[in-house]
mmCIF file of C-alpha atoms in Angstrom:
data_model
loop_
_atom_site.group_PDB
_atom_site.id
_atom_site.type_symbol
_atom_site.label_atom_id
_atom_site.label_comp_id
_atom_site.label_asym_id
_atom_site.label_seq_id
_atom_site.Cartn_x
_atom_site.Cartn_y
_atom_site.Cartn_z
ATOM 1 C CA MET A 23 -0.987 -7.200 -3.897
ATOM 2 C CA LYS A 24 -1.441 -7.290 -7.485
ATOM 3 C CA ILE A 25 -3.279 -5.384 -10.157
ATOM 4 C CA LYS A 26 -3.388 -4.330 -13.697
ATOM 5 C CA ILE A 27 -2.074 -0.948 -15.315
ATOM 6 C CA ILE A 28 -5.476 -0.200 -16.767
ATOM 7 C CA ASP A 29 -6.914 -0.599 -12.705
ATOM 8 C CA LEU A 30 -4.415 1.969 -12.000
ATOM 9 C CA LEU A 31 -5.625 4.111 -14.816
ATOM 10 C CA ASN A 32 -9.239 3.622 -13.581
ATOM 11 C CA MET A 33 -8.358 4.649 -9.919
ATOM 12 C CA ARG A 34 -6.615 7.698 -11.077
ATOM 13 C CA ALA A 35 -9.839 8.489 -13.200
ATOM 14 C CA ARG A 36 -11.886 8.119 -10.325
ATOM 15 C CA ASN A 37 -9.729 10.298 -7.845
ATOM 16 C CA GLU A 38 -9.215 7.212 -5.725
ATOM 17 C CA GLU A 39 -5.836 7.077 -3.465
ATOM 18 C CA MET A 40 -3.244 6.052 -5.467
ATOM 19 C CA PRO A 41 -0.476 3.387 -4.198
ATOM 20 C CA LYS A 42 2.775 5.118 -3.010
ATOM 21 C CA GLN A 43 5.116 2.435 -5.212
ATOM 22 C CA ILE A 44 4.593 -0.076 -7.501
ATOM 23 C CA LYS A 45 6.825 -2.568 -9.379
ATOM 24 C CA VAL A 46 5.925 -3.355 -12.969
ATOM 25 C CA GLY A 47 5.942 -7.255 -13.380
ATOM 26 C CA CYS A 48 8.484 -7.214 -16.712
ATOM 27 C CA CYS A 49 10.523 -4.488 -14.889
ATOM 28 C CA SER A 50 12.839 -4.203 -12.026
ATOM 29 C CA GLU A 51 12.415 -0.566 -11.237
ATOM 30 C CA VAL A 52 10.313 0.522 -8.143
ATOM 31 C CA PHE A 53 7.981 3.617 -9.521
ATOM 32 C CA THR A 54 7.008 6.134 -6.987
ATOM 33 C CA TYR A 55 3.661 8.070 -7.125
ATOM 34 C CA ASN A 56 4.870 11.736 -7.047
ATOM 35 C CA GLY A 57 1.183 13.128 -6.809
ATOM 36 C CA ASN A 58 1.064 13.504 -10.656
ATOM 37 C CA SER A 59 2.721 10.304 -12.315
ATOM 38 C CA TYR A 60 5.054 7.109 -11.101
ATOM 39 C CA THR A 61 8.589 7.792 -11.665
ATOM 40 C CA ALA A 62 11.605 6.058 -11.025
ATOM 41 C CA ASP A 63 14.829 7.880 -11.011
ATOM 42 C CA ASP A 64 13.117 11.024 -12.102
ATOM 43 C CA ILE A 65 11.756 8.991 -15.332
ATOM 44 C CA PRO A 66 8.096 8.633 -15.787
ATOM 45 C CA LEU A 67 6.538 5.253 -16.040
ATOM 46 C CA TYR A 68 4.924 6.066 -19.647
ATOM 47 C CA GLU A 69 8.644 6.673 -20.952
ATOM 48 C CA TYR A 70 9.720 3.046 -19.829
ATOM 49 C CA PHE A 71 6.824 1.485 -21.396
ATOM 50 C CA ASN A 72 4.213 2.028 -24.310
ATOM 51 C CA LEU A 73 1.252 1.833 -21.781
ATOM 52 C CA PHE A 74 -1.298 0.795 -24.800
ATOM 53 C CA ASN A 75 0.593 -2.009 -24.937
ATOM 54 C CA TYR A 76 0.942 -2.817 -21.183
ATOM 55 C CA LEU A 77 -2.756 -2.035 -20.134
ATOM 56 C CA ASN A 78 -2.915 -5.457 -19.013
ATOM 57 C CA ALA A 79 0.473 -6.130 -17.566
ATOM 58 C CA GLU A 80 0.448 -6.627 -13.616
ATOM 59 C CA VAL A 81 1.881 -4.164 -10.989
ATOM 60 C CA GLU A 82 2.796 -5.173 -7.505
ATOM 61 C CA ILE A 83 1.748 -2.639 -4.991
ATOM 62 C CA ILE A 84 4.707 -2.244 -2.564
ATOM 63 C CA GLU A 85 2.954 -1.638 0.583
ATOM 64 C CA GLU A 86 4.477 0.589 3.690
ATOM 65 C CA ASP A 87 4.832 -1.505 6.885
ATOM 66 C CA LYS A 88 1.659 0.296 9.075
ATOM 67 C CA LYS A 89 1.566 -0.331 12.771
ATOM 68 C CA ILE A 90 -0.786 -2.218 14.240
ATOM 69 C CA GLU A 91 -3.588 -0.022 15.908
ATOM 70 C CA LYS A 92 -4.286 -0.541 19.744
ATOM 71 C CA ILE A 93 -7.973 -1.759 20.670
ATOM 72 C CA SER A 94 -10.321 0.290 23.346
ATOM 73 C CA TYR A 95 -12.271 -1.434 25.745
ATOM 74 C CA ASP A 96 -14.840 1.342 24.704
ATOM 75 C CA ASP A 97 -15.233 0.653 21.021
ATOM 76 C CA HIS A 98 -15.669 -3.239 21.862
ATOM 77 C CA VAL A 99 -18.142 -2.873 24.707
ATOM 78 C CA GLY A 100 -20.901 -5.459 24.265
ATOM 79 C CA ILE A 101 -18.677 -8.132 22.243
ATOM 80 C CA ASP A 102 -17.128 -9.526 25.746
ATOM 81 C CA LEU A 103 -14.190 -8.450 25.725
ATOM 82 C CA SER A 104 -12.481 -7.518 29.518
ATOM 83 C CA GLU A 105 -10.691 -4.592 29.534
ATOM 84 C CA ALA A 106 -8.183 -6.889 31.027
ATOM 85 C CA VAL A 107 -7.989 -8.725 27.751
ATOM 86 C CA CYS A 108 -8.154 -5.174 25.607
ATOM 87 C CA ASN A 109 -5.008 -4.473 27.990
ATOM 88 C CA LYS A 110 -2.959 -7.707 27.474
ATOM 89 C CA LEU A 111 -3.824 -7.392 23.565
ATOM 90 C CA ASN A 112 -2.309 -3.864 23.689
ATOM 91 C CA GLU A 113 0.757 -5.057 25.391
ATOM 92 C CA VAL A 114 1.317 -7.750 22.577
ATOM 93 C CA ILE A 115 0.483 -5.205 19.755
ATOM 94 C CA ASP A 116 3.335 -2.786 21.310
ATOM 95 C CA ALA A 117 5.550 -5.464 21.311
ATOM 96 C CA LEU A 118 4.917 -6.556 17.900
ATOM 97 C CA ASN A 119 5.322 -3.027 16.672
ATOM 98 C CA LYS A 120 8.575 -2.676 18.344
ATOM 99 C CA LEU A 121 9.647 -5.755 16.629
ATOM 100 C CA LYS A 122 8.934 -4.331 13.199
ATOM 101 C CA ALA A 123 10.464 -1.050 13.905
ATOM 102 C CA ASP A 124 13.503 -2.832 15.299
ATOM 103 C CA ASP A 125 13.819 -4.764 11.645
#
């Protein structure tokens, strides 16, 4: 997913959850959010760039792999999912999560 640096600043101003890691389009460094600012090798993002000149620069959000959540029959009552179907889907989800973990 890509957003602009100005959008990151707006997220911070609204106290929204910040992406853990980003990569600025014009730089090969990966910046990690430490709760206060983005850094790469302990150097803050603003020391790499004059952010005023890069407000419209795109950043790529590097997302962490998330496990697929299992589904519950109780949560889907009335949607015509049988308990057997839920159990089979959960087996598939377990297999996919195991494959993702093995990579």
